[in-house]
Coordinates of C-alpha atoms and ligand atoms in Angstrom, one line a residue:
M1 CA 7.2 3.2 -13.3
T2 CA 10.6 1.6 -12.5
P3 CA 12.8 -0.6 -14.8
H4 CA 11.2 -3.8 -13.6
F5 CA 7.6 -2.7 -12.7
S6 CA 5.0 -1.2 -15.0
K7 CA 2.4 1.3 -14.1
E8 CA -0.2 -1.3 -15.2
E9 CA 0.7 -3.8 -12.4
L10 CA 1.1 -1.1 -9.7
T11 CA -2.0 1.1 -10.2
C12 CA -5.1 0.7 -8.1
K13 CA -7.2 -2.1 -9.7
C14 CA -10.5 -0.1 -9.4
G15 CA -9.5 2.0 -12.4
C16 CA -9.0 5.3 -10.4
G17 CA -5.4 5.6 -11.6
M18 CA -3.7 5.8 -8.2
L19 CA 0.0 4.8 -8.3
P20 CA 2.3 3.9 -5.4
D21 CA 4.8 6.4 -4.0
P22 CA 7.8 6.6 -6.3
I23 CA 10.4 6.6 -3.4
F24 CA 8.7 3.5 -2.0
M25 CA 8.9 1.9 -5.5
N26 CA 12.6 2.7 -5.7
K27 CA 13.1 0.5 -2.6
V28 CA 11.0 -2.3 -4.2
E29 CA 13.1 -1.9 -7.4
L30 CA 16.3 -2.2 -5.5
L31 CA 14.9 -5.3 -3.8
R32 CA 14.0 -6.8 -7.2
V33 CA 17.5 -6.0 -8.6
T34 CA 19.2 -7.5 -5.5
V35 CA 17.3 -10.8 -5.6
G36 CA 17.8 -11.1 -9.3
F37 CA 14.5 -12.9 -10.2
P38 CA 11.0 -11.6 -11.1
F39 CA 8.0 -11.7 -8.8
P40 CA 4.4 -10.9 -9.5
V41 CA 2.7 -7.9 -7.9
N42 CA -0.6 -9.0 -6.5
S43 CA -1.5 -5.5 -5.3
A44 CA 0.2 -2.2 -4.8
A45 CA -1.6 1.1 -4.6
R46 CA -5.3 1.0 -3.5
C47 CA -7.6 4.0 -3.1
A48 CA -9.7 4.0 0.1
K49 CA -12.8 2.7 -1.8
H50 CA -11.0 -0.2 -3.4
N51 CA -9.1 -1.0 -0.2
K52 CA -12.4 -1.2 1.7
A53 CA -13.7 -3.6 -1.0
V54 CA -10.8 -6.1 -0.8
S55 CA -9.2 -5.7 2.6
G56 CA -10.2 -6.1 6.2
T57 CA -8.3 -2.8 6.9
G58 CA -11.2 -0.8 5.6
E59 CA -10.6 2.7 4.1
D60 CA -7.2 3.4 5.6
G61 CA -5.0 0.3 5.3
P62 CA -1.3 0.5 4.4
H63 CA -2.0 0.2 0.7
T64 CA -4.1 3.4 0.7
T65 CA -0.9 5.4 1.4
G66 CA 0.9 4.2 -1.7
H67 CA 3.6 2.8 0.5
A68 CA 2.7 -0.9 0.4
I69 CA 3.0 -3.8 -2.0
D70 CA 1.9 -7.5 -1.9
L71 CA 4.3 -9.8 -3.8
G72 CA 3.1 -13.2 -5.0
L73 CA 5.8 -15.3 -3.5
S74 CA 6.1 -18.7 -1.8
G75 CA 8.8 -21.2 -0.8
A76 CA 12.4 -20.5 -1.5
K77 CA 11.8 -17.2 -3.4
A78 CA 9.6 -15.9 -0.5
L79 CA 12.5 -16.7 1.9
T80 CA 15.1 -15.0 -0.3
V81 CA 12.9 -11.9 -0.7
L82 CA 12.3 -11.8 3.0
N83 CA 16.0 -12.2 3.9
T84 CA 16.9 -9.4 1.4
A85 CA 14.2 -7.1 2.6
L86 CA 15.3 -7.5 6.2
R87 CA 18.9 -6.9 5.2
M88 CA 18.1 -3.8 3.3
G89 CA 16.5 -2.4 6.4
V90 CA 14.2 0.0 4.6
F91 CA 10.9 -1.8 5.0
T92 CA 9.1 -1.2 8.3
G93 CA 6.0 -3.4 7.8
I94 CA 6.2 -7.1 6.8
G95 CA 3.2 -9.3 6.5
I96 CA 3.5 -13.0 5.7
N97 CA 0.8 -15.2 4.2
Q98 CA 2.4 -18.7 3.6
K99 CA -0.4 -21.1 4.3
G100 CA -3.0 -22.7 2.0
N101 CA -2.7 -23.0 -1.7
Y102 CA 0.7 -21.9 -3.1
P103 CA -0.7 -19.5 -5.7
G104 CA -2.5 -17.6 -2.9
R105 CA 0.6 -17.1 -0.9
F106 CA 2.2 -13.6 -0.7
V107 CA 4.6 -11.3 1.2
H108 CA 3.4 -7.8 2.1
L109 CA 6.0 -5.0 2.4
D110 CA 5.6 -1.4 3.4
D111 CA 7.8 1.5 4.7
L112 CA 5.3 3.4 6.8
P113 CA 6.3 5.4 9.9
N114 CA 5.3 4.5 13.4
A115 CA 1.8 5.8 14.2
P116 CA -1.0 5.3 16.7
G117 CA -3.0 2.2 15.6
Q118 CA -0.2 1.3 13.1
P119 CA 2.9 0.3 15.0
R120 CA 6.2 0.2 13.0
P121 CA 8.5 -1.6 12.8
H122 CA 6.0 -4.5 12.7
I123 CA 5.7 -8.1 11.4
W124 CA 2.5 -10.1 11.2
S125 CA 0.9 -13.1 9.6
Y126 CA -2.4 -13.5 7.9
Ligands
LIG201 ZN1 -8.9 3.0 -6.9
LIG202 ZN1 -0.5 -5.7 1.7

């Protein structure tokens, strides 16, 4: 879908074929090029049905818009990606999960607009 991210790793994991928004992915691609190291995508696009199955946000969480991504990052790389994302200024939602087992740690990024029940800009932890 972009030079560093395949459709396979970005599409909804239920098999429905939903892909993230291409303009959002351009921002993630620029982030990837800027940091200069690869990072795994835990989850990008999710249809309402799949989101309800895997997330506490039910059928209308950030990922259902195609404007959100969870990156499997911890430690120094998580800090570098966070610093870069903040400096870019194009991401409005940042969620941090950096506790528990290292393989389970991730950084959520989205670029959603401010809306009732979904304040942006916003930062949260899991
Ligand atoms: Zn799906
Ligand atoms: Zn997320």
